Amino acid sequence: MALQAGIVGLPNVGKSTLFNALTSAGAASANFPFCTIEPNTGMVPVPDPRLNQINSIIETQKILPAMVEIVDIAGLVRGASQGEGLGNQFLGHIRSVDAVLHVVRCFADPEVVHVDGEVDPDRDIETIDTELVLADMESVERRINRFAKVAKSGDKEAKHHHGVAEKLLSILETGAPARSGDWSDEEWESIRDAQLITAKPVLYVCNIDEESVGEDNAWVGRVKARAADEGAGVVVICGQVEAELSELDAEEAEAFLEDLGLSEPGLNRLAQATYGLLGLQTYFTAGPKEIRAWTYRKGWMAPKCAGVIHTDFERGFIRAEVYTIPELLEHGSEANLRSAGKLRVEGKAYEVQDGDVMHFRFNV
């Protein structure tokens, strides 16, 4: 599943530094706005200890974790909805992602220029939110005009889209994001079709300095309070530390983390939180060639999950053989699971559970 999360924020908040650490892609970073012009894209593995648990029983040639595609998008400035900075270019890039990682500067550094003169997370978030709401308002107004005439002719689909767009406009005019509305499943389909930026789920990423690692500074506290009011998530990370960690080998990185009093890189938490933000779950396949994590959406049935591997698996689905990782660890092998009757046979109506290990049977 090629799902994307876009890293956004004001210029000089540490977006590209964070992206570099996430992807080791070497995206340019510098102390001036708009260093990133074309969006850089990288695939980021989602750490999952269950892969090693499976591998402790099943020997394999390679282990493949789930992946999230991260897009580093140029910094947004006040007036972007009217074309300031990179304006529409930025907004066009962000419309294509599935979720937003909003990087907020929570560190002071006189050598790193702030576009508004001083660090203020609330103001910075409001600047981004305002520009995105204004951009969405323009899109919704065009959508209202687009469907108005056809809706008057009695076309049911046009009337539905027109009604949802008018409801959207009333919410956006208050300054609230589209995602804050109370929407039915049918209305959400129309909103997704509209590709509104403020309909996307948001995760705030507080970028702190090394001195603040291990405890929240006052700026982080303000972001967390705001996120709690919005029902949004927060991950606290030191982009500079993560950048340094990305250049170390495993042994050096472990020692560096220990010196900082950390159990794991912040990037692990960020990748996992992004995965959760997109409403994703994982099932596994396991064999001598590979142990692999596959991404699906909660609530999917077995045939649709099989289609993640290949469309032929979904079209020709017969059944799935399923077991859990705790069952594998308890019995010591798939053969023992089968003998103990723990290898379940599930059909088309089976709702796949997070952590299932599956073998699909299908007709070509």
PDB file of N, CA, C and O in Angstrom, residues 251-275:
ATOM      1  N   GLU A 251      26.314  -0.499  17.047  1.00  0.00           N
ATOM      2  CA  GLU A 251      26.934  -0.492  18.372  1.00  0.00           C
ATOM      3  C   GLU A 251      27.132   0.936  18.872  1.00  0.00           C
ATOM      4  O   GLU A 251      26.862   1.243  20.040  1.00  0.00           O
ATOM      5  N   GLU A 252      27.597   1.820  17.987  1.00  0.00           N
ATOM      6  CA  GLU A 252      27.807   3.222  18.372  1.00  0.00           C
ATOM      7  C   GLU A 252      26.476   3.893  18.703  1.00  0.00           C
ATOM      8  O   GLU A 252      26.375   4.678  19.654  1.00  0.00           O
ATOM      9  N   ALA A 253      25.448   3.590  17.899  1.00  0.00           N
ATOM     10  CA  ALA A 253      24.136   4.192  18.124  1.00  0.00           C
ATOM     11  C   ALA A 253      23.567   3.764  19.474  1.00  0.00           C
ATOM     12  O   ALA A 253      22.988   4.579  20.216  1.00  0.00           O
ATOM     13  N   GLU A 254      23.760   2.490  19.813  1.00  0.00           N
ATOM     14  CA  GLU A 254      23.258   1.990  21.098  1.00  0.00           C
ATOM     15  C   GLU A 254      23.946   2.700  22.264  1.00  0.00           C
ATOM     16  O   GLU A 254      23.300   3.079  23.250  1.00  0.00           O
ATOM     17  N   ALA A 255      25.249   2.911  22.148  1.00  0.00           N
ATOM     18  CA  ALA A 255      25.989   3.601  23.200  1.00  0.00           C
ATOM     19  C   ALA A 255      25.552   5.059  23.318  1.00  0.00           C
ATOM     20  O   ALA A 255      25.415   5.599  24.432  1.00  0.00           O
ATOM     21  N   PHE A 256      25.318   5.697  22.167  1.00  0.00           N
ATOM     22  CA  PHE A 256      24.882   7.098  22.151  1.00  0.00           C
ATOM     23  C   PHE A 256      23.514   7.229  22.818  1.00  0.00           C
ATOM     24  O   PHE A 256      23.279   8.125  23.636  1.00  0.00           O
ATOM     25  N   LEU A 257      22.593   6.324  22.500  1.00  0.00           N
ATOM     26  CA  LEU A 257      21.263   6.349  23.108  1.00  0.00           C
ATOM     27  C   LEU A 257      21.359   6.150  24.616  1.00  0.00           C
ATOM     28  O   LEU A 257      20.660   6.820  25.391  1.00  0.00           O
ATOM     29  N   GLU A 258      22.235   5.244  25.035  1.00  0.00           N
ATOM     30  CA  GLU A 258      22.400   4.988  26.462  1.00  0.00           C
ATOM     31  C   GLU A 258      22.907   6.235  27.175  1.00  0.00           C
ATOM     32  O   GLU A 258      22.450   6.562  28.282  1.00  0.00           O
ATOM     33  N   ASP A 259      23.844   6.939  26.555  1.00  0.00           N
ATOM     34  CA  ASP A 259      24.357   8.182  27.141  1.00  0.00           C
ATOM     35  C   ASP A 259      23.253   9.224  27.309  1.00  0.00           C
ATOM     36  O   ASP A 259      23.277  10.022  28.250  1.00  0.00           O
ATOM     37  N   LEU A 260      22.303   9.203  26.379  1.00  0.00           N
ATOM     38  CA  LEU A 260      21.195  10.165  26.425  1.00  0.00           C
ATOM     39  C   LEU A 260      20.053   9.697  27.320  1.00  0.00           C
ATOM     40  O   LEU A 260      19.094  10.434  27.540  1.00  0.00           O
ATOM     41  N   GLY A 261      20.140   8.451  27.795  1.00  0.00           N
ATOM     42  CA  GLY A 261      19.079   7.909  28.626  1.00  0.00           C
ATOM     43  C   GLY A 261      17.854   7.481  27.842  1.00  0.00           C
ATOM     44  O   GLY A 261      16.734   7.473  28.376  1.00  0.00           O
ATOM     45  N   LEU A 262      18.055   7.121  26.577  1.00  0.00           N
ATOM     46  CA  LEU A 262      16.946   6.721  25.710  1.00  0.00           C
ATOM     47  C   LEU A 262      17.009   5.223  25.422  1.00  0.00           C
ATOM     48  O   LEU A 262      18.091   4.656  25.282  1.00  0.00           O
ATOM     49  N   SER A 263      15.837   4.597  25.306  1.00  0.00           N
ATOM     50  CA  SER A 263      15.777   3.165  25.029  1.00  0.00           C
ATOM     51  C   SER A 263      15.745   2.867  23.539  1.00  0.00           C
ATOM     52  O   SER A 263      16.091   1.757  23.117  1.00  0.00           O
ATOM     53  N   GLU A 264      15.323   3.818  22.737  1.00  0.00           N
ATOM     54  CA  GLU A 264      15.239   3.629  21.290  1.00  0.00           C
ATOM     55  C   GLU A 264      15.283   4.982  20.610  1.00  0.00           C
ATOM     56  O   GLU A 264      15.009   6.019  21.229  1.00  0.00           O
ATOM     57  N   PRO A 265      15.611   5.022  19.307  1.00  0.00           N
ATOM     58  CA  PRO A 265      15.589   6.294  18.578  1.00  0.00           C
ATOM     59  C   PRO A 265      14.173   6.874  18.522  1.00  0.00           C
ATOM     60  O   PRO A 265      13.185   6.140  18.478  1.00  0.00           O
ATOM     61  N   GLY A 266      14.094   8.182  18.529  1.00  0.00           N
ATOM     62  CA  GLY A 266      12.797   8.833  18.396  1.00  0.00           C
ATOM     63  C   GLY A 266      12.133   8.511  17.069  1.00  0.00           C
ATOM     64  O   GLY A 266      10.906   8.514  16.951  1.00  0.00           O
ATOM     65  N   LEU A 267      12.961   8.211  16.064  1.00  0.00           N
ATOM     66  CA  LEU A 267      12.413   7.887  14.754  1.00  0.00           C
ATOM     67  C   LEU A 267      11.570   6.621  14.796  1.00  0.00           C
ATOM     68  O   LEU A 267      10.620   6.483  14.020  1.00  0.00           O
ATOM     69  N   ASN A 268      11.916   5.672  15.677  1.00  0.00           N
ATOM     70  CA  ASN A 268      11.093   4.473  15.818  1.00  0.00           C
ATOM     71  C   ASN A 268       9.681   4.849  16.254  1.00  0.00           C
ATOM     72  O   ASN A 268       8.686   4.364  15.714  1.00  0.00           O
ATOM     73  N   ARG A 269       9.621   5.724  17.259  1.00  0.00           N
ATOM     74  CA  ARG A 269       8.310   6.148  17.746  1.00  0.00           C
ATOM     75  C   ARG A 269       7.555   6.924  16.677  1.00  0.00           C
ATOM     76  O   ARG A 269       6.331   6.796  16.545  1.00  0.00           O
ATOM     77  N   LEU A 270       8.274   7.730  15.917  1.00  0.00           N
ATOM     78  CA  LEU A 270       7.627   8.521  14.871  1.00  0.00           C
ATOM     79  C   LEU A 270       7.071   7.623  13.768  1.00  0.00           C
ATOM     80  O   LEU A 270       5.937   7.815  13.312  1.00  0.00           O
ATOM     81  N   ALA A 271       7.861   6.620  13.348  1.00  0.00           N
ATOM     82  CA  ALA A 271       7.382   5.708  12.306  1.00  0.00           C
ATOM     83  C   ALA A 271       6.162   4.933  12.784  1.00  0.00           C
ATOM     84  O   ALA A 271       5.178   4.783  12.043  1.00  0.00           O
ATOM     85  N   GLN A 272       6.200   4.459  14.033  1.00  0.00           N
ATOM     86  CA  GLN A 272       5.067   3.711  14.571  1.00  0.00           C
ATOM     87  C   GLN A 272       3.836   4.597  14.716  1.00  0.00           C
ATOM     88  O   GLN A 272       2.714   4.176  14.411  1.00  0.00           O
ATOM     89  N   ALA A 273       4.037   5.836  15.176  1.00  0.00           N
ATOM     90  CA  ALA A 273       2.905   6.750  15.336  1.00  0.00           C
ATOM     91  C   ALA A 273       2.303   7.122  13.985  1.00  0.00           C
ATOM     92  O   ALA A 273       1.083   7.268  13.856  1.00  0.00           O
ATOM     93  N   THR A 274       3.146   7.281  12.969  1.00  0.00           N
ATOM     94  CA  THR A 274       2.655   7.587  11.629  1.00  0.00           C
ATOM     95  C   THR A 274       1.825   6.438  11.087  1.00  0.00           C
ATOM     96  O   THR A 274       0.748   6.642  10.505  1.00  0.00           O
ATOM     97  N   TYR A 275       2.299   5.248  11.285  1.00  0.00           N
ATOM     98  CA  TYR A 275       1.578   4.043  10.861  1.00  0.00           C
ATOM     99  C   TYR A 275       0.201   3.997  11.513  1.00  0.00           C
ATOM    100  O   TYR A 275      -0.819   3.756  10.861  1.00  0.00           O
TER     101      TYR A 275
END
